[in-house]
Structure formats: C-alpha cells, structure tokens
Coordinates of N, CA and C and ligand atoms in Angstrom, one line a residue:
M1 N 88.7 74.0 104.3 CA 89.1 75.2 104.2 C 90.6 75.8 103.6
G2 N 90.0 76.9 102.9 CA 91.5 76.5 102.2 C 92.6 78.4 102.9
I3 N 93.2 79.3 102.1 CA 94.0 79.5 103.1 C 93.0 81.3 102.9
P4 N 93.1 81.6 104.0 CA 91.9 83.0 104.1 C 92.9 83.9 102.9
Q5 N 91.9 85.4 102.1 CA 92.7 86.0 101.4 C 92.8 86.8 102.7
P6 N 93.8 88.0 102.2 CA 93.9 89.4 102.9 C 92.4 89.8 102.3
A7 N 91.8 90.5 104.2 CA 91.2 91.2 104.5 C 91.0 92.5 103.7
F8 N 92.3 93.4 103.0 CA 92.7 94.6 103.5 C 94.4 94.0 102.4
Y9 N 94.3 94.9 101.3 CA 95.7 95.3 101.1 C 95.8 96.4 101.3
M10 N 97.0 97.2 101.6 CA 97.7 98.4 101.8 C 99.0 98.7 101.0
F11 N 98.6 99.3 99.8 CA 99.4 100.2 98.5 C 100.2 101.8 99.4
K12 N 101.1 100.9 99.2 CA 102.1 102.0 99.4 C 102.7 103.1 98.3
C13 N 102.7 104.1 97.9 CA 103.5 104.6 97.1 C 105.3 104.5 97.9
E14 N 106.0 104.1 97.1 CA 107.5 104.0 97.6 C 108.3 104.6 96.3
Q15 N 107.9 105.1 95.4 CA 108.5 105.9 94.0 C 109.0 106.8 94.9
S16 N 110.8 107.9 93.8 CA 111.6 108.5 95.0 C 111.9 108.9 93.4
A17 N 111.8 110.2 93.0 CA 112.4 110.7 92.0 C 114.4 110.7 92.5
P18 N 114.7 110.8 91.6 CA 116.1 111.2 91.8 C 116.0 112.6 92.7
P19 N 117.6 112.7 93.2 CA 118.1 114.2 93.9 C 118.0 115.2 92.4
G20 N 117.4 116.5 92.4 CA 117.2 117.6 92.1 C 115.9 117.1 90.8
M21 N 115.6 116.9 91.2 CA 114.3 116.6 89.7 C 113.5 117.5 90.7
P22 N 112.8 117.9 90.2 CA 111.9 119.4 89.7 C 109.8 118.7 91.0
K23 N 110.3 117.1 89.6 CA 108.6 117.0 90.3 C 108.8 115.9 92.0
P24 N 107.5 116.3 92.7 CA 107.3 115.7 94.2 C 107.6 114.3 93.6
S25 N 107.7 113.6 94.4 CA 108.0 112.4 94.6 C 107.3 112.0 97.0
C26 N 106.4 110.4 96.3 CA 106.6 109.9 97.7 C 107.8 108.9 98.6
V27 N 108.9 109.0 98.0 CA 110.0 108.8 98.8 C 110.9 109.7 98.9
S28 N 111.4 110.9 99.6 CA 112.2 112.2 99.3 C 113.0 111.6 100.0
Q29 N 114.2 112.9 99.4 CA 115.3 113.4 100.8 C 115.4 114.2 101.5
Q30 N 114.4 115.1 101.0 CA 113.4 116.1 101.9 C 112.9 115.6 102.8
N31 N 112.3 115.2 103.2 CA 111.1 114.8 104.0 C 112.0 112.6 104.6
P32 N 112.6 113.6 105.4 CA 113.5 111.3 105.9 C 112.2 110.4 106.2
E33 N 111.4 111.3 106.7 CA 110.6 110.4 107.6 C 109.3 109.8 106.3
S34 N 109.2 109.8 105.2 CA 108.7 109.2 103.7 C 109.7 107.8 103.9
Q35 N 110.7 108.4 104.1 CA 111.5 106.5 104.2 C 111.1 105.7 104.2
Q36 N 110.6 106.6 106.0 CA 110.5 105.1 106.8 C 109.2 104.8 106.9
L37 N 108.8 105.5 105.7 CA 107.0 105.2 106.5 C 106.7 103.2 105.6
F38 N 107.3 102.6 104.6 CA 106.7 101.5 104.2 C 107.3 100.2 105.5
Q39 N 108.2 100.7 106.0 CA 108.9 99.3 107.4 C 107.3 100.0 108.7
Y40 N 107.8 101.8 108.5 CA 106.4 101.4 109.4 C 105.4 100.7 109.4
L41 N 104.6 101.0 108.9 CA 103.3 100.5 108.6 C 103.6 99.3 108.5
S42 N 104.1 97.8 108.2 CA 105.0 96.5 108.3 C 104.9 97.2 109.6
Q43 N 105.7 97.3 110.3 CA 106.2 96.2 112.2 C 104.7 96.7 112.9
K44 N 104.3 97.7 112.1 CA 102.8 98.5 112.2 C 101.2 96.8 112.8
L45 N 101.2 96.8 111.9 CA 101.2 95.8 111.3 C 100.9 94.5 112.3
M46 N 102.0 94.3 112.5 CA 102.8 92.9 113.2 C 102.6 93.2 114.4
Q47 N 103.3 94.2 115.2 CA 103.0 93.9 116.3 C 101.2 94.3 116.8
E48 N 100.4 94.8 115.6 CA 99.1 94.7 116.8 C 98.6 93.1 115.5
G49 N 99.1 92.3 115.3 CA 99.3 90.9 115.3 C 97.9 91.1 113.7
I50 N 97.4 92.2 112.5 CA 97.2 91.5 111.3 C 98.1 91.2 110.0
M51 N 99.6 90.9 110.9 CA 99.9 90.6 109.0 C 99.8 89.9 108.8
G52 N 99.6 89.5 107.3 CA 98.3 89.0 106.7 C 96.7 88.6 106.2
T53 N 96.3 89.1 107.0 CA 95.0 89.6 107.2 C 95.0 91.3 106.2
V54 N 95.8 91.8 107.2 CA 96.4 93.0 106.0 C 96.8 93.2 105.4
Q55 N 97.4 93.0 103.4 CA 98.5 93.1 103.0 C 99.5 94.3 102.7
P56 N 100.4 94.4 103.4 CA 101.0 95.5 102.6 C 101.7 95.7 101.9
I57 N 101.7 96.7 100.4 CA 102.5 96.0 98.9 C 103.5 97.6 98.8
R58 N 104.5 97.8 98.7 CA 105.0 98.3 97.9 C 104.6 98.2 96.8
T59 N 104.5 99.3 95.7 CA 104.0 100.5 94.3 C 104.4 101.3 94.0
G60 N 105.0 101.3 92.7 CA 105.2 102.5 92.4 C 104.5 103.3 92.5
C61 N 104.3 104.7 91.1 CA 103.9 106.4 91.0 C 103.1 105.3 91.3
M62 N 101.7 106.2 91.8 CA 100.0 106.1 90.9 C 99.4 107.4 90.5
N63 N 100.0 108.6 90.8 CA 100.3 109.7 89.9 C 99.5 110.9 90.5
R64 N 99.4 111.1 92.2 CA 98.7 111.7 93.0 C 100.3 111.3 93.5
C65 N 101.5 112.8 92.7 CA 103.1 112.4 93.6 C 102.1 113.9 94.2
S66 N 101.3 115.0 94.1 CA 101.5 115.8 94.6 C 101.4 116.2 95.9
S67 N 101.0 115.3 95.7 CA 99.6 114.8 96.9 C 100.4 113.7 98.6
G68 N 101.9 113.0 97.5 CA 102.1 112.5 98.6 C 102.3 112.6 99.7
P69 N 103.3 111.8 100.6 CA 102.9 110.3 100.1 C 101.4 109.5 100.7
V70 N 101.7 109.0 99.5 CA 100.5 108.5 99.4 C 99.9 106.7 99.6
M71 N 98.9 106.1 100.2 CA 98.8 105.1 100.1 C 97.6 104.5 99.8
L72 N 97.0 103.7 99.4 CA 95.7 103.0 98.6 C 95.3 102.7 99.2
V73 N 94.1 102.2 99.9 CA 93.6 101.0 100.6 C 93.0 100.6 99.7
E74 N 92.6 98.8 99.4 CA 91.4 98.1 98.4 C 91.4 97.1 100.0
P75 N 90.4 96.9 100.4 CA 89.1 97.4 98.8 C 89.1 98.3 100.1
G76 N 88.1 99.3 98.6 CA 86.9 100.4 97.9 C 88.2 102.0 98.0
H77 N 88.5 101.6 97.5 CA 89.6 102.6 96.4 C 90.2 104.2 97.2
T78 N 90.1 103.6 98.9 CA 90.0 105.0 99.5 C 91.5 105.1 99.6
M79 N 92.0 106.7 99.3 CA 93.6 107.0 98.5 C 93.9 107.9 100.2
Y80 N 94.6 107.4 100.2 CA 94.8 108.9 101.7 C 96.3 109.4 101.9
T81 N 97.0 110.7 101.8 CA 97.8 111.6 101.2 C 99.0 112.4 101.9
A82 N 99.2 112.6 102.0 CA 100.8 113.3 103.2 C 100.6 112.6 104.3
L83 N 100.9 111.5 104.4 CA 101.3 110.2 105.3 C 102.4 110.4 106.3
T84 N 102.1 110.2 107.6 CA 102.9 110.4 109.2 C 102.9 109.1 109.6
K85 N 104.0 109.0 110.2 CA 103.5 107.7 110.7 C 102.4 108.0 111.6
E86 N 101.9 109.4 112.5 CA 101.0 109.3 113.1 C 99.6 108.8 112.4
K87 N 99.5 109.6 110.9 CA 98.5 108.9 110.2 C 98.6 107.3 109.9
I88 N 99.2 106.9 109.8 CA 99.6 105.7 109.6 C 98.0 104.6 111.3
D89 N 99.5 105.4 111.9 CA 98.2 105.3 113.1 C 96.5 105.1 113.2
K90 N 96.4 106.2 112.7 CA 95.3 106.3 112.9 C 94.2 105.8 112.0
I91 N 94.6 105.6 110.9 CA 94.4 104.9 110.1 C 94.6 103.6 110.0
I92 N 95.1 102.7 110.7 CA 94.8 101.4 110.9 C 94.0 101.3 112.3
S93 N 94.5 102.0 113.1 CA 93.3 101.9 114.7 C 91.8 102.0 113.7
E94 N 91.4 103.5 113.0 CA 90.0 103.3 113.1 C 89.6 103.3 111.6
H95 N 89.8 102.7 110.1 CA 89.5 102.4 109.3 C 89.8 101.1 109.4
I96 N 91.3 100.0 108.9 CA 91.9 99.1 109.2 C 91.8 97.6 110.2
I97 N 91.4 98.9 111.1 CA 90.3 97.9 113.0 C 88.9 98.4 113.1
G98 N 89.1 99.7 113.3 CA 88.1 99.9 113.8 C 86.1 100.7 112.5
G99 N 87.3 99.9 111.5 CA 86.2 100.3 110.0 C 85.5 101.6 109.1
N100 N 86.3 102.0 110.5 CA 86.0 103.5 109.3 C 86.9 104.6 108.9
V101 N 86.7 104.7 107.6 CA 87.5 105.3 106.7 C 87.8 106.3 107.4
V102 N 89.4 106.9 107.8 CA 89.5 108.0 107.7 C 89.2 109.7 107.3
E103 N 88.0 110.4 107.1 CA 87.7 110.6 106.1 C 88.7 111.7 105.9
E104 N 89.3 112.9 107.0 CA 89.7 113.8 107.3 C 91.6 113.2 106.4
F105 N 91.9 112.2 106.0 CA 93.5 112.1 104.8 C 93.1 112.1 104.1
V106 N 92.5 111.6 103.6 CA 91.5 111.2 102.2 C 91.7 112.0 101.3
I107 N 91.8 111.7 99.7 CA 92.4 112.5 98.9 C 91.5 113.6 99.0
D108 N 91.4 115.0 98.4 CA 91.0 115.9 97.7 C 89.7 115.1 96.7
P109 N 88.4 114.3 96.4 CA 87.8 114.1 95.5 C 88.2 114.9 94.1
E110 N 88.5 116.5 94.4 CA 88.8 117.2 92.8 C 89.6 116.4 92.1
L111 N 90.6 115.7 92.9 CA 92.5 114.6 92.7 C 91.6 112.9 92.3
W112 N 90.3 112.9 92.6 CA 89.6 111.0 92.6 C 89.0 110.7 92.8
D113 N 88.0 111.2 91.1 CA 86.7 111.7 90.9 C 86.7 109.6 91.0
E114 N 84.4 109.8 90.7 CA 84.5 108.4 90.8 C 85.6 107.6 88.6
P115 N 85.8 106.2 89.4 CA 86.2 105.3 88.3 C 85.2 105.7 86.8
I116 N 86.2 105.3 85.5 CA 85.9 105.3 84.0 C 85.6 103.7 84.2
S117 N 84.7 103.5 83.8 CA 84.3 101.7 83.4 C 85.3 101.7 82.3
P118 N 86.3 100.6 82.6 CA 86.8 99.9 81.2 C 86.3 99.9 79.8
T119 N 85.2 99.5 80.0 CA 83.8 99.5 78.4 C 83.8 100.7 78.0
D120 N 83.8 101.6 79.0 CA 83.5 104.0 78.9 C 84.3 103.6 78.1
M121 N 85.9 103.7 78.0 CA 86.9 103.9 77.8 C 87.9 104.3 76.8
K122 N 86.8 102.4 76.9 CA 87.0 101.8 75.2 C 85.5 102.9 74.1
K123 N 84.4 102.6 75.0 CA 84.0 103.3 74.1 C 84.5 105.1 73.6
Q124 N 85.4 105.9 75.1 CA 85.1 107.3 74.4 C 85.5 107.3 73.6
M125 N 86.6 106.6 73.6 CA 88.1 106.1 73.0 C 87.8 105.8 71.1
G126 N 87.1 105.5 71.4 CA 86.0 104.7 70.3 C 86.8 104.0 69.2
M127 N 86.7 103.4 70.2 CA 87.5 101.4 70.5 C 86.9 100.2 70.3
Ligands
LIG1 S1 105.9 109.5 92.7 FE1 104.2 108.1 95.1 S2 102.8 108.7 93.2 FE2 103.9 109.7 92.2

C-alpha cells in the first residue's frame, strides 16, 4: 500500500492588499478575523483528527476578491465566500466530514459559472 493521497484540499486565499489599497482582499486589516482564518482552519482539522487526509493550502488571489475571504474546496470546485470561523466549523462538519456541500455559503453562480475547457478556450482564441 502506498501513501494515501488527501481526500480533500482546502485552498484558502491568503492574499492581503497593502494598507490604503481600495481593492478588497481576503486578508485585511479592516477584518481582523480574516488574519486568523488559515490558522483556525488548520487547528480545527488537527482537533478533528483529519489533518493530512484533508490538506489546507494557502493560496494567492483567486480573482473573487469582492466575495472574500474565499476558500476553494477540491474535489468539487466548491468556492466558499465571506468566511468566518463559524462558517469554517460548519464547512468541516457538514461538507468535509458529512459529505454535503454547505450551499448557503457557496458563491453566487453568476460569479462562478461552469469552467471552459482549455481546448475550447484555445479555439475561442483562434489558436
Ligand atoms: S484576494 Fe482573495 S480572491 Fe482576490
């Protein structure tokens, strides 16, 4: 038996805009809780005993900044928005452990429509 791959990856956007930047960012000084969310997520996974089979990953901007703080869960392309510690608790218990996406926290489909395959993208670009 090989080393098991993770069942889930949780990509937490850790981008912070410099102070004074008008553009919103997922980690900001205006939202002190946003600075603690990655650590909170990691601690929670450890407490639950599922760290490793669930891999938290710090990422840069995923281009949905106005919906932040955001986190992408794979597999499934599930994008969660406006994260708080309470939402992380619910996402871990209901989605990661329970197997049901927490629909009420999922991004508006207008902002997260079906992907375009790279093959189709190349065709659209005339390449
Ligand atoms: S800063 Fe997080 S999505 Fe852009």
